[in-house]
Amino acid sequence: MSVPLSPFSKYLTTSDLDKRWQIYCVGTGCTEIKPGVVYPPRPETHPPQYSSHWERGRVLHEFQLVYITKGEGILKTVDRSPRSITAGTVFMLFPGIWHWFSPSADSGWDEYWVGFDGSYPYAMMEEGFFTPKEPVFAVGLHDSLLQRFLDIIDLVTRETPGYQLQAGAAVVQIMATILAI
């Protein structure tokens, strides 16, 4: 499960076609946070709505899935007391919900993330598959799950025709894998 990590993040624009697909990627990335490194690293590489005032937490306008494959840390949300995050955990961030997370200074962590939006994830919330009250999934370390995140990073990097539709489908695969595990 060890994949060498070069810091990567990319934020995307979306077309009307992307939005009609009902699930579309708004950003993705991965980072290795070594022990003792200030989090988030390189905040200047992210748009202000993602990194400004990090020490106080933030509220996003989209969903995010974050997969931790190494290390440990903490997640806080407005609805829950602090939650311990360990390797093999996926957590979901919801639009309009305050949150804050960080790796432990002792261990750091490796994180893979994808931001997404559209009517499909809202429908999954309405059906009770995902809820801000239960944002943490202890799924364990799975090469197939990690590969879905890497596929999205690859699609976004290459930007071949239709990559947004394929990235949206990969997000659905991630959500289905989380629920199946």
PDB file of C-alpha atoms in Angstrom:
ATOM      1  CA  MET A   1       0.000   0.000   0.000  1.00  0.00           C
ATOM      2  CA  SER A   2       3.039   2.256  -0.132  1.00  0.00           C
ATOM      3  CA  VAL A   3       2.775   4.732  -2.976  1.00  0.00           C
ATOM      4  CA  PRO A   4       5.447   7.430  -3.173  1.00  0.00           C
ATOM      5  CA  LEU A   5       3.711  10.765  -2.743  1.00  0.00           C
ATOM      6  CA  SER A   6       4.636  13.928  -4.499  1.00  0.00           C
ATOM      7  CA  PRO A   7       2.453  16.761  -3.248  1.00  0.00           C
ATOM      8  CA  PHE A   8      -0.293  17.329  -5.771  1.00  0.00           C
ATOM      9  CA  SER A   9      -3.463  19.381  -5.820  1.00  0.00           C
ATOM     10  CA  LYS A  10      -5.571  20.715  -8.627  1.00  0.00           C
ATOM     11  CA  TYR A  11      -8.824  22.643  -8.551  1.00  0.00           C
ATOM     12  CA  LEU A  12     -11.138  22.412 -11.540  1.00  0.00           C
ATOM     13  CA  THR A  13     -13.654  24.450 -13.431  1.00  0.00           C
ATOM     14  CA  THR A  14     -16.839  22.735 -14.533  1.00  0.00           C
ATOM     15  CA  SER A  15     -18.964  22.990 -17.638  1.00  0.00           C
ATOM     16  CA  ASP A  16     -22.722  22.712 -17.988  1.00  0.00           C
ATOM     17  CA  LEU A  17     -22.216  19.175 -19.327  1.00  0.00           C
ATOM     18  CA  ASP A  18     -20.183  18.242 -16.245  1.00  0.00           C
ATOM     19  CA  LYS A  19     -22.989  19.508 -14.003  1.00  0.00           C
ATOM     20  CA  ARG A  20     -25.643  17.646 -16.007  1.00  0.00           C
ATOM     21  CA  TRP A  21     -23.744  14.413 -15.218  1.00  0.00           C
ATOM     22  CA  GLN A  22     -24.987  15.011 -11.623  1.00  0.00           C
ATOM     23  CA  ILE A  23     -21.617  14.315  -9.998  1.00  0.00           C
ATOM     24  CA  TYR A  24     -18.479  16.169 -10.943  1.00  0.00           C
ATOM     25  CA  CYS A  25     -15.021  16.665  -9.533  1.00  0.00           C
ATOM     26  CA  VAL A  26     -14.029  20.117  -8.259  1.00  0.00           C
ATOM     27  CA  GLY A  27     -10.529  19.191  -7.108  1.00  0.00           C
ATOM     28  CA  THR A  28      -8.218  16.396  -6.079  1.00  0.00           C
ATOM     29  CA  GLY A  29      -4.828  15.817  -4.560  1.00  0.00           C
ATOM     30  CA  CYS A  30      -2.519  13.909  -2.298  1.00  0.00           C
ATOM     31  CA  THR A  31       0.127  14.827   0.220  1.00  0.00           C
ATOM     32  CA  GLU A  32       2.567  13.132   2.547  1.00  0.00           C
ATOM     33  CA  ILE A  33       2.698  15.050   5.807  1.00  0.00           C
ATOM     34  CA  LYS A  34       5.867  14.134   7.668  1.00  0.00           C
ATOM     35  CA  PRO A  35       5.926  14.186  11.487  1.00  0.00           C
ATOM     36  CA  GLY A  36       6.307  17.672  12.898  1.00  0.00           C
ATOM     37  CA  VAL A  37       5.345  19.473   9.667  1.00  0.00           C
ATOM     38  CA  VAL A  38       2.902  22.371  10.017  1.00  0.00           C
ATOM     39  CA  TYR A  39      -0.494  21.544   8.541  1.00  0.00           C
ATOM     40  CA  PRO A  40      -1.647  22.378   5.992  1.00  0.00           C
ATOM     41  CA  PRO A  41       1.646  22.618   4.146  1.00  0.00           C
ATOM     42  CA  ARG A  42       1.964  25.140   1.332  1.00  0.00           C
ATOM     43  CA  PRO A  43      -1.376  26.888   1.989  1.00  0.00           C
ATOM     44  CA  GLU A  44      -0.517  29.389  -0.753  1.00  0.00           C
ATOM     45  CA  THR A  45      -1.006  26.634  -3.361  1.00  0.00           C
ATOM     46  CA  HIS A  46      -4.725  26.355  -2.529  1.00  0.00           C
ATOM     47  CA  PRO A  47      -7.521  28.827  -3.245  1.00  0.00           C
ATOM     48  CA  PRO A  48      -8.362  30.950  -0.161  1.00  0.00           C
ATOM     49  CA  GLN A  49     -11.650  29.177   0.584  1.00  0.00           C
ATOM     50  CA  TYR A  50      -9.695  25.957   1.163  1.00  0.00           C
ATOM     51  CA  SER A  51      -6.848  27.174   3.346  1.00  0.00           C
ATOM     52  CA  SER A  52      -7.601  30.567   4.862  1.00  0.00           C
ATOM     53  CA  HIS A  53      -8.132  30.610   8.623  1.00  0.00           C
ATOM     54  CA  TRP A  54      -7.333  26.891   8.833  1.00  0.00           C
ATOM     55  CA  GLU A  55      -6.604  27.137  12.556  1.00  0.00           C
ATOM     56  CA  ARG A  56     -10.293  28.069  13.119  1.00  0.00           C
ATOM     57  CA  GLY A  57     -11.716  25.467  10.751  1.00  0.00           C
ATOM     58  CA  ARG A  58     -13.605  26.005   7.525  1.00  0.00           C
ATOM     59  CA  VAL A  59     -16.870  25.430   5.698  1.00  0.00           C
ATOM     60  CA  LEU A  60     -16.840  24.116   2.128  1.00  0.00           C
ATOM     61  CA  HIS A  61     -19.444  24.512  -0.595  1.00  0.00           C
ATOM     62  CA  GLU A  62     -18.893  20.976  -1.888  1.00  0.00           C
ATOM     63  CA  PHE A  63     -18.275  17.436  -0.649  1.00  0.00           C
ATOM     64  CA  GLN A  64     -14.841  15.957  -0.065  1.00  0.00           C
ATOM     65  CA  LEU A  65     -13.633  12.448   0.615  1.00  0.00           C
ATOM     66  CA  VAL A  66     -10.268  12.135   2.363  1.00  0.00           C
ATOM     67  CA  TYR A  67      -8.485   8.748   2.606  1.00  0.00           C
ATOM     68  CA  ILE A  68      -5.695   8.439   5.169  1.00  0.00           C
ATOM     69  CA  THR A  69      -3.311   5.604   4.282  1.00  0.00           C
ATOM     70  CA  LYS A  70      -0.537   6.224   6.806  1.00  0.00           C
ATOM     71  CA  GLY A  71      -0.280   7.958  10.184  1.00  0.00           C
ATOM     72  CA  GLU A  72      -2.978   9.347  12.419  1.00  0.00           C
ATOM     73  CA  GLY A  73      -4.666  12.565  13.433  1.00  0.00           C
ATOM     74  CA  ILE A  74      -7.965  14.132  14.405  1.00  0.00           C
ATOM     75  CA  LEU A  75     -11.184  15.352  12.777  1.00  0.00           C
ATOM     76  CA  LYS A  76     -13.568  17.811  14.397  1.00  0.00           C
ATOM     77  CA  THR A  77     -16.982  18.728  13.050  1.00  0.00           C
ATOM     78  CA  VAL A  78     -19.787  20.846  14.393  1.00  0.00           C
ATOM     79  CA  ASP A  79     -21.951  17.743  14.985  1.00  0.00           C
ATOM     80  CA  ARG A  80     -19.376  15.489  16.659  1.00  0.00           C
ATOM     81  CA  SER A  81     -16.734  15.633  19.316  1.00  0.00           C
ATOM     82  CA  PRO A  82     -13.149  15.148  18.087  1.00  0.00           C
ATOM     83  CA  ARG A  83     -12.692  11.873  16.230  1.00  0.00           C
ATOM     84  CA  SER A  84      -9.456   9.939  16.070  1.00  0.00           C
ATOM     85  CA  ILE A  85      -8.355   9.273  12.480  1.00  0.00           C
ATOM     86  CA  THR A  86      -5.966   6.410  11.765  1.00  0.00           C
ATOM     87  CA  ALA A  87      -4.500   4.790   8.660  1.00  0.00           C
ATOM     88  CA  GLY A  88      -7.289   3.078   6.743  1.00  0.00           C
ATOM     89  CA  THR A  89      -9.877   5.757   7.510  1.00  0.00           C
ATOM     90  CA  VAL A  90     -11.948   7.690   4.988  1.00  0.00           C
ATOM     91  CA  PHE A  91     -13.808  10.749   6.145  1.00  0.00           C
ATOM     92  CA  MET A  92     -16.375  12.762   4.267  1.00  0.00           C
ATOM     93  CA  LEU A  93     -16.756  16.510   4.473  1.00  0.00           C
ATOM     94  CA  PHE A  94     -20.158  17.964   3.691  1.00  0.00           C
ATOM     95  CA  PRO A  95     -21.182  21.283   2.146  1.00  0.00           C
ATOM     96  CA  GLY A  96     -22.070  23.917   4.704  1.00  0.00           C
ATOM     97  CA  ILE A  97     -20.721  21.909   7.667  1.00  0.00           C
ATOM     98  CA  TRP A  98     -17.873  23.368   9.722  1.00  0.00           C
ATOM     99  CA  HIS A  99     -14.870  21.050  10.088  1.00  0.00           C
ATOM    100  CA  TRP A 100     -11.213  20.977  11.019  1.00  0.00           C
ATOM    101  CA  PHE A 101      -8.703  18.139  10.706  1.00  0.00           C
ATOM    102  CA  SER A 102      -4.986  17.649  11.108  1.00  0.00           C
ATOM    103  CA  PRO A 103      -2.409  14.882  11.317  1.00  0.00           C
ATOM    104  CA  SER A 104      -0.677  14.182  14.602  1.00  0.00           C
ATOM    105  CA  ALA A 105       2.631  16.019  14.950  1.00  0.00           C
ATOM    106  CA  ASP A 106       4.137  12.711  16.113  1.00  0.00           C
ATOM    107  CA  SER A 107       3.125  10.602  13.113  1.00  0.00           C
ATOM    108  CA  GLY A 108       2.082  12.861  10.249  1.00  0.00           C
ATOM    109  CA  TRP A 109      -0.089  11.137   7.629  1.00  0.00           C
ATOM    110  CA  ASP A 110      -0.534  10.380   3.959  1.00  0.00           C
ATOM    111  CA  GLU A 111      -3.770  11.789   2.554  1.00  0.00           C
ATOM    112  CA  TYR A 112      -5.598  11.395  -0.740  1.00  0.00           C
ATOM    113  CA  TRP A 113      -8.625  13.574  -1.377  1.00  0.00           C
ATOM    114  CA  VAL A 114     -11.253  14.386  -3.932  1.00  0.00           C
ATOM    115  CA  GLY A 115     -13.721  17.265  -3.907  1.00  0.00           C
ATOM    116  CA  PHE A 116     -16.992  16.816  -5.755  1.00  0.00           C
ATOM    117  CA  ASP A 117     -20.480  18.215  -6.132  1.00  0.00           C
ATOM    118  CA  GLY A 118     -23.731  17.705  -8.011  1.00  0.00           C
ATOM    119  CA  SER A 119     -27.213  16.408  -7.365  1.00  0.00           C
ATOM    120  CA  TYR A 120     -26.111  12.760  -7.037  1.00  0.00           C
ATOM    121  CA  PRO A 121     -24.225  13.131  -3.723  1.00  0.00           C
ATOM    122  CA  TYR A 122     -27.159  15.110  -2.299  1.00  0.00           C
ATOM    123  CA  ALA A 123     -29.464  12.244  -3.305  1.00  0.00           C
ATOM    124  CA  MET A 124     -27.162   9.797  -1.494  1.00  0.00           C
ATOM    125  CA  MET A 125     -27.471  11.986   1.616  1.00  0.00           C
ATOM    126  CA  GLU A 126     -31.262  12.137   1.324  1.00  0.00           C
ATOM    127  CA  GLU A 127     -31.378   8.343   1.077  1.00  0.00           C
ATOM    128  CA  GLY A 128     -29.272   8.073   4.239  1.00  0.00           C
ATOM    129  CA  PHE A 129     -26.187   6.502   2.679  1.00  0.00           C
ATOM    130  CA  PHE A 130     -23.982   9.373   3.866  1.00  0.00           C
ATOM    131  CA  THR A 131     -24.677  11.794   6.692  1.00  0.00           C
ATOM    132  CA  PRO A 132     -22.786  14.595   8.428  1.00  0.00           C
ATOM    133  CA  LYS A 133     -23.575  12.858  11.743  1.00  0.00           C
ATOM    134  CA  GLU A 134     -21.436   9.863  10.697  1.00  0.00           C
ATOM    135  CA  PRO A 135     -18.633  11.236   8.501  1.00  0.00           C
ATOM    136  CA  VAL A 136     -15.935   8.673   9.388  1.00  0.00           C
ATOM    137  CA  PHE A 137     -15.524   5.246   7.784  1.00  0.00           C
ATOM    138  CA  ALA A 138     -12.959   2.795   9.181  1.00  0.00           C
ATOM    139  CA  VAL A 139     -12.539   0.883   5.920  1.00  0.00           C
ATOM    140  CA  GLY A 140      -8.953  -0.307   6.320  1.00  0.00           C
ATOM    141  CA  LEU A 141      -6.196  -0.215   3.752  1.00  0.00           C
ATOM    142  CA  HIS A 142      -7.367  -1.395   0.327  1.00  0.00           C
ATOM    143  CA  ASP A 143      -5.307  -1.130  -2.824  1.00  0.00           C
ATOM    144  CA  SER A 144      -8.492  -0.967  -4.916  1.00  0.00           C
ATOM    145  CA  LEU A 145      -9.803   2.027  -2.949  1.00  0.00           C
ATOM    146  CA  LEU A 146      -6.478   3.835  -3.157  1.00  0.00           C
ATOM    147  CA  GLN A 147      -6.384   3.102  -6.886  1.00  0.00           C
ATOM    148  CA  ARG A 148      -9.694   4.973  -7.364  1.00  0.00           C
ATOM    149  CA  PHE A 149      -8.155   8.104  -5.841  1.00  0.00           C
ATOM    150  CA  LEU A 150      -5.048   7.665  -8.007  1.00  0.00           C
ATOM    151  CA  ASP A 151      -7.257   7.203 -11.093  1.00  0.00           C
ATOM    152  CA  ILE A 152      -8.942  10.537 -10.400  1.00  0.00           C
ATOM    153  CA  ILE A 153      -5.577  12.246  -9.937  1.00  0.00           C
ATOM    154  CA  ASP A 154      -4.418  10.750 -13.251  1.00  0.00           C
ATOM    155  CA  LEU A 155      -7.596  11.831 -15.084  1.00  0.00           C
ATOM    156  CA  VAL A 156      -7.339  15.374 -13.728  1.00  0.00           C
ATOM    157  CA  THR A 157      -3.654  15.583 -14.582  1.00  0.00           C
ATOM    158  CA  ARG A 158      -4.154  14.472 -18.192  1.00  0.00           C
ATOM    159  CA  GLU A 159      -7.452  16.340 -18.823  1.00  0.00           C
ATOM    160  CA  THR A 160      -8.364  14.152 -21.792  1.00  0.00           C
ATOM    161  CA  PRO A 161     -11.817  14.660 -23.332  1.00  0.00           C
ATOM    162  CA  GLY A 162     -14.517  13.460 -20.931  1.00  0.00           C
ATOM    163  CA  TYR A 163     -12.228  13.357 -17.917  1.00  0.00           C
ATOM    164  CA  GLN A 164     -14.811  15.117 -15.728  1.00  0.00           C
ATOM    165  CA  LEU A 165     -17.419  12.439 -16.481  1.00  0.00           C
ATOM    166  CA  GLN A 166     -14.913   9.689 -15.743  1.00  0.00           C
ATOM    167  CA  ALA A 167     -13.774  11.384 -12.518  1.00  0.00           C
ATOM    168  CA  GLY A 168     -17.406  11.682 -11.414  1.00  0.00           C
ATOM    169  CA  ALA A 169     -17.912   7.970 -12.087  1.00  0.00           C
ATOM    170  CA  ALA A 170     -14.766   7.187 -10.067  1.00  0.00           C
ATOM    171  CA  VAL A 171     -16.157   9.180  -7.120  1.00  0.00           C
ATOM    172  CA  VAL A 172     -19.309   7.018  -7.289  1.00  0.00           C
ATOM    173  CA  GLN A 173     -17.050   3.939  -7.251  1.00  0.00           C
ATOM    174  CA  ILE A 174     -15.271   5.274  -4.146  1.00  0.00           C
ATOM    175  CA  MET A 175     -18.595   5.828  -2.384  1.00  0.00           C
ATOM    176  CA  ALA A 176     -19.828   2.360  -3.368  1.00  0.00           C
ATOM    177  CA  THR A 177     -16.577   0.778  -2.167  1.00  0.00           C
ATOM    178  CA  ILE A 178     -16.843   2.571   1.197  1.00  0.00           C
ATOM    179  CA  LEU A 179     -20.378   1.272   1.671  1.00  0.00           C
ATOM    180  CA  ALA A 180     -19.480  -2.239   0.496  1.00  0.00           C
ATOM    181  CA  ILE A 181     -16.603  -2.512   2.963  1.00  0.00           C
TER     182      ILE A 181
END
